[in-house]
Structure formats: C-alpha cells, structure tokens
PDB file of C-alpha atoms in Angstrom:
ATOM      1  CA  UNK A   1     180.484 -19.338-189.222  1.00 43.00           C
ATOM      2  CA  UNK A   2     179.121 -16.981-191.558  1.00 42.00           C
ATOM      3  CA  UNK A   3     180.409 -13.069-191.068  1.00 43.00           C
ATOM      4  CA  UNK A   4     177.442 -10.846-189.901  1.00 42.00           C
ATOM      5  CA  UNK A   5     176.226  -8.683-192.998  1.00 43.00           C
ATOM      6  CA  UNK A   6     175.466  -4.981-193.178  1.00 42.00           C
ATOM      7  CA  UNK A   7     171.736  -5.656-194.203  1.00 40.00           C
ATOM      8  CA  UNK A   8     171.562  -7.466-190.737  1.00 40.00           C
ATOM      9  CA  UNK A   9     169.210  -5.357-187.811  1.00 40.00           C
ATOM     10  CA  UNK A  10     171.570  -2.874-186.020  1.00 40.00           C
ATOM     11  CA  UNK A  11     171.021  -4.055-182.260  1.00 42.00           C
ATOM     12  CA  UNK A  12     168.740  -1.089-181.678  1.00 42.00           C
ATOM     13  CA  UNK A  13     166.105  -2.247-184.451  1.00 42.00           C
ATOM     14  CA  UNK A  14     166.200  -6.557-183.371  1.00 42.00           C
ATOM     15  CA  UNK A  15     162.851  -7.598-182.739  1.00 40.00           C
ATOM     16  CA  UNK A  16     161.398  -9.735-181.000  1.00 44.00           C
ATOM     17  CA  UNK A  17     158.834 -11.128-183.307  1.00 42.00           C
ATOM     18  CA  UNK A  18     158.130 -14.569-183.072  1.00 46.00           C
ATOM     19  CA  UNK A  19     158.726 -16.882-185.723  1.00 45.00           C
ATOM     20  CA  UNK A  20     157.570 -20.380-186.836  1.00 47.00           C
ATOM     21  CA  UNK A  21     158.306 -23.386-185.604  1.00 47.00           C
ATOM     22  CA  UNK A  22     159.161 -24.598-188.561  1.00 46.00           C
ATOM     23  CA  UNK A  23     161.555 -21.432-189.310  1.00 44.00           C
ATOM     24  CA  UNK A  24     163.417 -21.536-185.861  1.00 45.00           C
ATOM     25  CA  UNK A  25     164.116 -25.413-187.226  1.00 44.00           C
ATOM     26  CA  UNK A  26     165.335 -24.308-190.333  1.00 43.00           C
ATOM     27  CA  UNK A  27     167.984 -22.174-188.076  1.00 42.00           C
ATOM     28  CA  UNK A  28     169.427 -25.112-186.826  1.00 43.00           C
ATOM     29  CA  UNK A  29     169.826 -26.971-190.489  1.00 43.00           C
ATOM     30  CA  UNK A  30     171.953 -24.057-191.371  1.00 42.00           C
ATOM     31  CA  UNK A  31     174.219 -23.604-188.525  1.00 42.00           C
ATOM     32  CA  UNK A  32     174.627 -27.249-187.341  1.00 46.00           C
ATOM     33  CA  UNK A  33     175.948 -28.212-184.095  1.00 47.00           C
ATOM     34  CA  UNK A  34     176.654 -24.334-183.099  1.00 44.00           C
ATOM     35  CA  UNK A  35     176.404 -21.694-179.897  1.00 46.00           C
ATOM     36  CA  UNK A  36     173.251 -19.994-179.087  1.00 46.00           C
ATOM     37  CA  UNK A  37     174.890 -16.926-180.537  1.00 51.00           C
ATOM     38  CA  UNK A  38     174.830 -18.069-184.152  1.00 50.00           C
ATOM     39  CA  UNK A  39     171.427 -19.674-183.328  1.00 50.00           C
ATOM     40  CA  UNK A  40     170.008 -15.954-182.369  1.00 58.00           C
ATOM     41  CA  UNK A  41     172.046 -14.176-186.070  1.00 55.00           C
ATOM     42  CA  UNK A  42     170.134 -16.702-187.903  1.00 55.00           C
ATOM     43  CA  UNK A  43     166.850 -15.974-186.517  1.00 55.00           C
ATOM     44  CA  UNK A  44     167.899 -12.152-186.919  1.00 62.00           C
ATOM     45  CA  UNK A  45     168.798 -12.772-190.290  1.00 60.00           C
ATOM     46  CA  UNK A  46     164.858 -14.368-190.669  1.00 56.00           C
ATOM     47  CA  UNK A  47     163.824 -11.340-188.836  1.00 59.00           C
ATOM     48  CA  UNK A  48     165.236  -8.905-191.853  1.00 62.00           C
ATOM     49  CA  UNK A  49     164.672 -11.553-194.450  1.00 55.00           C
ATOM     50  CA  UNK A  50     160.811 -11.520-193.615  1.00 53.00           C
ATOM     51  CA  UNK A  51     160.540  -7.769-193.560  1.00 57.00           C
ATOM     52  CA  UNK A  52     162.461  -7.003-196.604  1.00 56.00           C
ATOM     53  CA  UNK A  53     159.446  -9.124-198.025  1.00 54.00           C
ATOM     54  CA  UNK A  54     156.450  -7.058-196.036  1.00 48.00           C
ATOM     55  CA  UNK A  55     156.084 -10.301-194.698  1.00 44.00           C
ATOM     56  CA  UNK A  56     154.499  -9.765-190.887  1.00 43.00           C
ATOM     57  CA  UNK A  57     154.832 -12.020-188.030  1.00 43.00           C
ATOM     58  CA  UNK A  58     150.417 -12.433-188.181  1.00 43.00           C
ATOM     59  CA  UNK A  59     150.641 -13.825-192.255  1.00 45.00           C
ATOM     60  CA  UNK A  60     154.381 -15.793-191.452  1.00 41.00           C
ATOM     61  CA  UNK A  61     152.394 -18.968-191.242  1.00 43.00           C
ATOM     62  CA  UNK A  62     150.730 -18.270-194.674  1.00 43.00           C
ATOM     63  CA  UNK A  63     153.671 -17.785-196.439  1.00 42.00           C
ATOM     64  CA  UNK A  64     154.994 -20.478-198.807  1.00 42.00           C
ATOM     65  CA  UNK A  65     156.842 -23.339-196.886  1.00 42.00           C
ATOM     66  CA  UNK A  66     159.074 -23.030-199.847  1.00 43.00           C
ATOM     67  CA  UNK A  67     160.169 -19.700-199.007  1.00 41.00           C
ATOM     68  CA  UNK A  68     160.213 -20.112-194.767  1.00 39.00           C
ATOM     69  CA  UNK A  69     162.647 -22.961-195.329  1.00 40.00           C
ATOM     70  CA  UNK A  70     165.002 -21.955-197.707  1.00 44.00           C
ATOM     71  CA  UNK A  71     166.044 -19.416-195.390  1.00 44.00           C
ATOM     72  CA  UNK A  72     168.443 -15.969-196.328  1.00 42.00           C
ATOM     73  CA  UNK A  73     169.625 -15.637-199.179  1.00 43.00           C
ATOM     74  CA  UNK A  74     173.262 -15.300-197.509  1.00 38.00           C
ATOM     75  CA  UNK A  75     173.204 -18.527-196.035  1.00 40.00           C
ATOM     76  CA  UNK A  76     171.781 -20.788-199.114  1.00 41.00           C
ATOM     77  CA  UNK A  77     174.221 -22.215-201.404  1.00 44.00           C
ATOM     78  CA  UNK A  78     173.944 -21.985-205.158  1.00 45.00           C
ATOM     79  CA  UNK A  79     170.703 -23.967-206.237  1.00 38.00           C
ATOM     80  CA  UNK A  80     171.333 -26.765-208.211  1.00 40.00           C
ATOM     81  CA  UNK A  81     168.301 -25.841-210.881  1.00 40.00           C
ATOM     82  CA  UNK A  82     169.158 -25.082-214.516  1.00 39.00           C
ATOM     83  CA  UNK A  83     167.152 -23.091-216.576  1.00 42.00           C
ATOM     84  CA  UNK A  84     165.960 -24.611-219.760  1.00 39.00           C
ATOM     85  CA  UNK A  85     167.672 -22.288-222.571  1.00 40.00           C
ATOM     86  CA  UNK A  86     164.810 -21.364-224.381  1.00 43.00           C
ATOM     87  CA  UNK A  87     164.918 -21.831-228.066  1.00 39.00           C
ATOM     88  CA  UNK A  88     162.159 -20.362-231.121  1.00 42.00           C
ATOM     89  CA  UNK A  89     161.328 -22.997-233.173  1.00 46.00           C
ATOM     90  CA  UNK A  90     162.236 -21.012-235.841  1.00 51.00           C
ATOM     91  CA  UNK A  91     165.756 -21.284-235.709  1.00 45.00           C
ATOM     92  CA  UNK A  92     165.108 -25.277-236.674  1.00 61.00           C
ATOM     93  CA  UNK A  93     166.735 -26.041-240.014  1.00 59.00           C
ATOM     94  CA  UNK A  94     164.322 -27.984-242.567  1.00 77.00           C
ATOM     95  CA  UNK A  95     161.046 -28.993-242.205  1.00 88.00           C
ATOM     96  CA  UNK A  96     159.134 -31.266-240.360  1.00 94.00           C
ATOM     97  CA  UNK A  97     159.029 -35.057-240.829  1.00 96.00           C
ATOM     98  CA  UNK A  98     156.149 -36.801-239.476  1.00 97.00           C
ATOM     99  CA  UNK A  99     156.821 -41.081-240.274  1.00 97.00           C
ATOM    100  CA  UNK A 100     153.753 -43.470-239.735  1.00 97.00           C
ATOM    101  CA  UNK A 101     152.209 -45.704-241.542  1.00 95.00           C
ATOM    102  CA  UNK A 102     149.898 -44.743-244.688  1.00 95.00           C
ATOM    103  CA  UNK A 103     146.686 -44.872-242.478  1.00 91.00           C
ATOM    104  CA  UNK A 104     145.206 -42.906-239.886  1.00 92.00           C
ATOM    105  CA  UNK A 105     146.142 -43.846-236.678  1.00 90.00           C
ATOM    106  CA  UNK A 106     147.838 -41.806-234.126  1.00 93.00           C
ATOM    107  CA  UNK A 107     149.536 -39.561-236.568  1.00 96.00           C
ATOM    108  CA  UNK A 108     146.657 -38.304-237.641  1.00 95.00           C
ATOM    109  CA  UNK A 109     146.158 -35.316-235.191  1.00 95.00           C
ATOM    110  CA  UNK A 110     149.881 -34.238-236.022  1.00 96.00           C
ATOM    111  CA  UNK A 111     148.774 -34.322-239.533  1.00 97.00           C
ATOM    112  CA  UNK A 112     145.854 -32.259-239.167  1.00 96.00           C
ATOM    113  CA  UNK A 113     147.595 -29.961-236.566  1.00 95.00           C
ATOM    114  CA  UNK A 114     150.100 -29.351-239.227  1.00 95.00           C
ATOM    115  CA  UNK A 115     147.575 -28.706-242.020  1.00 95.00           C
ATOM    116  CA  UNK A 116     145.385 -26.161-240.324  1.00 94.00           C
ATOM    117  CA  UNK A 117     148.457 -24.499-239.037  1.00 94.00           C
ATOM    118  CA  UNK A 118     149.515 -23.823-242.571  1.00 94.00           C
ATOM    119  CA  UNK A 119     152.994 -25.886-241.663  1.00 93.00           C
ATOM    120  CA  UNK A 120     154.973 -27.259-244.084  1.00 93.00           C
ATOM    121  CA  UNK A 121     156.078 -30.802-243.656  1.00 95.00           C
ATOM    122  CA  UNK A 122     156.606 -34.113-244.692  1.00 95.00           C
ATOM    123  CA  UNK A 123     154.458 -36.844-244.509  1.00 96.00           C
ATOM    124  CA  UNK A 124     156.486 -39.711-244.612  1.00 96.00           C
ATOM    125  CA  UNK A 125     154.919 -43.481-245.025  1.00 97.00           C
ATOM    126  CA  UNK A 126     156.849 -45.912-243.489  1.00 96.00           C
ATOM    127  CA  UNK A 127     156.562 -49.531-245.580  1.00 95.00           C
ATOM    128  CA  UNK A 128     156.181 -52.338-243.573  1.00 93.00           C
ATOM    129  CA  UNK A 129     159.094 -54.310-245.437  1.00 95.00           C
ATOM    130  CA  UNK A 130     161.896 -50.668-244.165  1.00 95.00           C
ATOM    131  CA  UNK A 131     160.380 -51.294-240.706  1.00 96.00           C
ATOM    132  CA  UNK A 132     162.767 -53.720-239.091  1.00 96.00           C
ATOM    133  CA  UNK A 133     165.536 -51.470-240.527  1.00 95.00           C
ATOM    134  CA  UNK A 134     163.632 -47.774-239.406  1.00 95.00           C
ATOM    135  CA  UNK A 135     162.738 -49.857-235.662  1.00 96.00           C
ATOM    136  CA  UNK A 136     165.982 -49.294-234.093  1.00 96.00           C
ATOM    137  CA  UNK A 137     166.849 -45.898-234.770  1.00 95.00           C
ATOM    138  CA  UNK A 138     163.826 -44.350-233.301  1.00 96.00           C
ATOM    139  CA  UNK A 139     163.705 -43.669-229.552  1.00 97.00           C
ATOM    140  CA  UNK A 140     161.842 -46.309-228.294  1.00 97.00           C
ATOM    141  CA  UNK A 141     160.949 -48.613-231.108  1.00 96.00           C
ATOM    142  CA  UNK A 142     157.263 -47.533-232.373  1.00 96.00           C
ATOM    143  CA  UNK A 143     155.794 -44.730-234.526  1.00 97.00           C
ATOM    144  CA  UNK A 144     154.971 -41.902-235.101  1.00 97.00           C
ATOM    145  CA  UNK A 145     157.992 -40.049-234.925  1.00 98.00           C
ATOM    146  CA  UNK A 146     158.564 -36.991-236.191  1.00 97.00           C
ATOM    147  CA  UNK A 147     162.382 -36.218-237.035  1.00 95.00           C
ATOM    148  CA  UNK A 148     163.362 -32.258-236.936  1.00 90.00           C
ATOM    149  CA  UNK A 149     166.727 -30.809-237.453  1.00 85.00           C
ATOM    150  CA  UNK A 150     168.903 -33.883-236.488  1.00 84.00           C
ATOM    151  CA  UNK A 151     166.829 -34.705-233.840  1.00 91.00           C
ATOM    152  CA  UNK A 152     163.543 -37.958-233.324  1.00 95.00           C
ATOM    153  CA  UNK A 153     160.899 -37.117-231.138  1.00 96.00           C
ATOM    154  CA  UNK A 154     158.676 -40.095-230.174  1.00 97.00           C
ATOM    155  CA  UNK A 155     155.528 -40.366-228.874  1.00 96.00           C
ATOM    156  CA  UNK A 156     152.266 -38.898-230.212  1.00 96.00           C
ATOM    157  CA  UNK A 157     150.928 -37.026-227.247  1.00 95.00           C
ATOM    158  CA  UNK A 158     154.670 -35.187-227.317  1.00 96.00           C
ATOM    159  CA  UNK A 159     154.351 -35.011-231.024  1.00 97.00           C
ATOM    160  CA  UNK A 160     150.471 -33.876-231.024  1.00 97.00           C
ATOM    161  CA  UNK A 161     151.724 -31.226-228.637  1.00 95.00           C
ATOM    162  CA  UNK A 162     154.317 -29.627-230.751  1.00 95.00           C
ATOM    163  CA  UNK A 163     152.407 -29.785-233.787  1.00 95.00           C
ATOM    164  CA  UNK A 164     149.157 -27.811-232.048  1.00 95.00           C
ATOM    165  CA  UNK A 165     152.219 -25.571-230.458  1.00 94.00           C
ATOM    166  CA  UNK A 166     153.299 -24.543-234.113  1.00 92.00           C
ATOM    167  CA  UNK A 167     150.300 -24.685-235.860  1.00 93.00           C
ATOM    168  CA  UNK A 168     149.038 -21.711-232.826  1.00 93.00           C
ATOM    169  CA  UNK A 169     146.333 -24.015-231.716  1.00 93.00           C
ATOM    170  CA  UNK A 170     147.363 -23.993-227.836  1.00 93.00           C
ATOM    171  CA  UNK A 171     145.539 -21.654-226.192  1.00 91.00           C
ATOM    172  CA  UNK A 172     147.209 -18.958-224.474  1.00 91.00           C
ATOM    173  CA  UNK A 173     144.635 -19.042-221.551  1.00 90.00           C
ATOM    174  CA  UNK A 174     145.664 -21.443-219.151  1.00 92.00           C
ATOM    175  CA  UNK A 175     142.028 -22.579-218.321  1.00 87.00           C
ATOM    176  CA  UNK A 176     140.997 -22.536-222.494  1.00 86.00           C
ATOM    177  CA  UNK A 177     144.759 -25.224-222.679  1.00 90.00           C
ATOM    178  CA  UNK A 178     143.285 -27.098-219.371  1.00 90.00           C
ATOM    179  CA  UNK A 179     140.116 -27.794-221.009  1.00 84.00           C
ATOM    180  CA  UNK A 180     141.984 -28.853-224.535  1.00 89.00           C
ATOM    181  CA  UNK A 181     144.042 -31.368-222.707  1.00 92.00           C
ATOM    182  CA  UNK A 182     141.031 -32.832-220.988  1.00 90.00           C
ATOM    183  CA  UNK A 183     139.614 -33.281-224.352  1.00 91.00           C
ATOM    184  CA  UNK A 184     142.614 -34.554-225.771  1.00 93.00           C
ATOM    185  CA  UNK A 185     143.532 -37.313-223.094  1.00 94.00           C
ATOM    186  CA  UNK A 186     139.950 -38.543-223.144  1.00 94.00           C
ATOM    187  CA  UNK A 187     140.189 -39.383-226.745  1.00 93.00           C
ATOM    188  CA  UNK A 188     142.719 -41.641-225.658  1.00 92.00           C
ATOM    189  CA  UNK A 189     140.242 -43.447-223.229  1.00 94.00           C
ATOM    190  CA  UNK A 190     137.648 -43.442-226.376  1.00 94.00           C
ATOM    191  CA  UNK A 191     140.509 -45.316-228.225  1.00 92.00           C
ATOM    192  CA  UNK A 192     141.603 -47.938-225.806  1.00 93.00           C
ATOM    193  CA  UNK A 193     137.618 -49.242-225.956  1.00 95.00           C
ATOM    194  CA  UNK A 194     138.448 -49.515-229.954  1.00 93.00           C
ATOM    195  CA  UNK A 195     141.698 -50.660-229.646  1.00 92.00           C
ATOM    196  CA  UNK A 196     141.019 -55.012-229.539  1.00 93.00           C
ATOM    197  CA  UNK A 197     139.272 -54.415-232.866  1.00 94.00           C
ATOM    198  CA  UNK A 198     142.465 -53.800-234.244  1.00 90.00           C
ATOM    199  CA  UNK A 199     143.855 -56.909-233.583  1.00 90.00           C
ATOM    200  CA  UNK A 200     141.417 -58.450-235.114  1.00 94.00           C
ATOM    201  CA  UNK A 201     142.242 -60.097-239.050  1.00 92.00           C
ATOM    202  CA  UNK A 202     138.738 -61.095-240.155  1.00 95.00           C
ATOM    203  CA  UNK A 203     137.321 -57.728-241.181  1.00 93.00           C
ATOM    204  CA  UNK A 204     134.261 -59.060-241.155  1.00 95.00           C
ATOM    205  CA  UNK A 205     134.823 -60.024-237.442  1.00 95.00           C
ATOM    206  CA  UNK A 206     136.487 -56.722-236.496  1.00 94.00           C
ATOM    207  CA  UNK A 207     133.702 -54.325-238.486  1.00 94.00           C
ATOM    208  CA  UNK A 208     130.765 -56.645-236.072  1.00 95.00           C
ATOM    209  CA  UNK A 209     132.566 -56.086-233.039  1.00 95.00           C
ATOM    210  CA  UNK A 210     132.461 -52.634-233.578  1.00 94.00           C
ATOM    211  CA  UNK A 211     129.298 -51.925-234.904  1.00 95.00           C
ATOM    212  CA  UNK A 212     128.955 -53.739-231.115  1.00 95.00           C
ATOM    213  CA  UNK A 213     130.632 -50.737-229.404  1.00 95.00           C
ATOM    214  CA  UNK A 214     128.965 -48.652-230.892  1.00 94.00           C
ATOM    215  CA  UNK A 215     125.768 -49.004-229.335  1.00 93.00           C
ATOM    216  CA  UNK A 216     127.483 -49.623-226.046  1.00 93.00           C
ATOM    217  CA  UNK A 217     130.734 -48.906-224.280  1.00 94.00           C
ATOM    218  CA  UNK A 218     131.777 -46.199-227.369  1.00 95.00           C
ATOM    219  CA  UNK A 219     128.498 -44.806-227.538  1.00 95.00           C
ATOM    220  CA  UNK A 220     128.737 -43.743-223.803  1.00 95.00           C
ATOM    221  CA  UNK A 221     132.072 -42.672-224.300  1.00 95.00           C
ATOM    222  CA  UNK A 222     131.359 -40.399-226.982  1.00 94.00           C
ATOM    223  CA  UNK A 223     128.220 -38.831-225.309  1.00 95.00           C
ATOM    224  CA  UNK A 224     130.470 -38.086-222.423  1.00 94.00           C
ATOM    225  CA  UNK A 225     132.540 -36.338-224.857  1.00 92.00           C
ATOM    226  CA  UNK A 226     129.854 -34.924-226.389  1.00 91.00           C
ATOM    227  CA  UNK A 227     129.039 -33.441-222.800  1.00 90.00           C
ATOM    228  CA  UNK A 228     132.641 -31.964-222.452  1.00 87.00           C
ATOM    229  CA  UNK A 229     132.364 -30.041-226.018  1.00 83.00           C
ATOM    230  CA  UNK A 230     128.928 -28.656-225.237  1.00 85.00           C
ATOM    231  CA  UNK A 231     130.498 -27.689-221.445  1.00 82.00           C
ATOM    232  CA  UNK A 232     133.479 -25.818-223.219  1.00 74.00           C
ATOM    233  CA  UNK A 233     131.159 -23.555-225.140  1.00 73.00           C
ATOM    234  CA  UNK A 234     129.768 -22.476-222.284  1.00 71.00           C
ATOM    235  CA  UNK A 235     132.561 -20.937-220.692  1.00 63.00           C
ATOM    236  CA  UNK A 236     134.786 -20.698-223.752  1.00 58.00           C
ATOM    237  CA  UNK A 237     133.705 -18.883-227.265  1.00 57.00           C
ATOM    238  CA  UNK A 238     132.253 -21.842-229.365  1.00 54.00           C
ATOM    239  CA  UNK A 239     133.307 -22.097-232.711  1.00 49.00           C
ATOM    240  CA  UNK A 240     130.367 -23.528-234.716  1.00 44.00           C
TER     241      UNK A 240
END
C-alpha cells in the first residue's frame, strides 16, 4: 500500500469530479485486490494528477488513453523504454563503403545521394568470382551493403536513407519527407514490373519484352509518377 503523498488533495480541497470509466478501471490495476479506502486515494491521486495537467473533468474523455491509463506518476513503475543514444555521424571513423556490383542497380541512388551530397566514399565493385567468399559476411546474404566504421548495413531502402540523410537531401518538413518517401517507395513498384526482364539471358529477348512494358504496364506506372512529381510542385517549391 503506497504511503499517501504531500501533493495529494488535503481533505478540504477532494472533489468530487467524476472520472472515466476507463480511469476508475485503471484504479483497480494498480491497487489489486484492496479496501475501498485505497480504491478512493487512487482516484484522489487521478483527481490531482488531472489538474496538475489543466486537464478538466468536460475534456477527460479527450485526453490521450495513453495518459488516462498510465495513471500517477507515484504509482507507475520505472518504464521499461530506452532511449536511443543519439550519435552525429560525424564521429564515424573513415569513409563510406558502398559494395555492389559494377552496374546500376539498387546502389545507384546511394551513389548519386552520395555524389550530390559532396560525400566522400568508396565505390566498391564486388566481382562475381569474391562473391561466394563476400556472401556470408554481410547481414543477410545480398548487396548493396555499405560498410562504415566496423559496422555492414544491408538493405538499400536503409542504405538510400542514410545516404539522402548525409548528403542533406531529407527534408526537414515532415510533409516535404512524406511526399519523398511516397516517391521513393513507388519507384520500387515501377521496378518490380521491370524486374522478370532481368532474368532473362537472351538480350535480344529481354530488350523486346521491355520495349513491351513500355507501352503498357511501365508506361502507366511512370505517368502515375509523373502525376506525383507534377502534384509535389504544387504544394512544395519545384525545382526545375
């Protein structure tokens, strides 16, 4: 049974205000199995907890669920949640080493993030003869990875991310990095319709079924993306 504190109403201030449903519960989770009199503290400590907050009982019910059922702060028990420690990326030793294959692919948006950005990194191709040995030491057994101070990060979207990041191409505006992601992911879906292509070994067979797509299923795709650039530019600064 917790000891009354001296932030607790006097018995000359208690009110009667009513509280939710869903609060008067709460009471119960933390004194479990107890008298009415601890039942009534609780709901007194709710009572002070609300109004140190300028929280009224007409807006209780539009307060954060969150915050109705976590209750005092003298009867929660230390949360569980650790803080990231935050770390500048310029405390990394070395420089950045981006390994893919000596084509394109999905390395190139790292590449170019890391170009415009003015970064300085490496560009490493991997051979396909080193690749059984380079397969098992990266995270998950595919490229690109991009290795940086001791440490292999592995997929491109995570990669992409860091690079832009870096390079100050995220936008600071939450909207402005809302709309860049949308653009982003949906070059993925604009990929996937390219992707059996590259499975393909005739290349005269792989450059007919894409000159295919591309009066069909990519040529929608990219006028939907077309539609999403001119969109931006209407609520974002254009850069033309």
């Amino acid at each position: 049974v917790y000891k009354q504190p001296d932030v607790c109403c006097s018995s000359g201030s208690r009110s009667n205000l009513p509280l939710s449903n869903a609060a008067q519960r709460s009471c119960f989770l933390y004194y479990p199995g107890v008298s009415e009199a601890p039942h009534r503290f609780a709901v007194r400590q709710y009572i002070t907890w609300f109004k140190q907050r300028k929280i009224t009982a007409m807006n209780i019910r539009s307060a954060p669920r969150a915050a109705a059922m976590r209750g005092p702060a003298a009867l929660r028990k230390p949360s569980r949640v650790v803080a990231p420690t935050r770390r500048s990326v310029q405390v990394y030793a070395g420089k950045p080493t981006l390994m893919y294959w000596a084509f394109p692919g999905r390395a190139e948006v790292a590449r170019l993030c890391f170009t415009i950005g003015g970064i300085d990194f490496e560009d490493k191709h991997i051979e396909f003869a080193t690749w059984p040995e380079l397969k098992p030491k990266t995270p998950f057994g595919q490229v690109p990875v991009l290795q940086l101070d001791g440490q292999m990060i592995a997929q491109s979207f995570a990669i992409d991310h860091y690079a832009a990041k870096l390079a100050g191409l995220v936008p600071s505006d939450p909207l402005a990095a809302a709309l860049a992601d949308q653009a982003y992911a949906f070059c993925e879906d604009i990929l996937q319709v390219l992707v059996p292509t590259f499975r393909m070994q005739d290349p005269e067979e792989a450059k007919k079924a894409r000159q295919e797509l591309a009066g069909g299923a990519l040529k929608e795709k990219l006028e939907l993306l077309n539609k999403l650039v001119v969109s931006a530019c209407n609520v974002l600064p254009c850069l033309t």
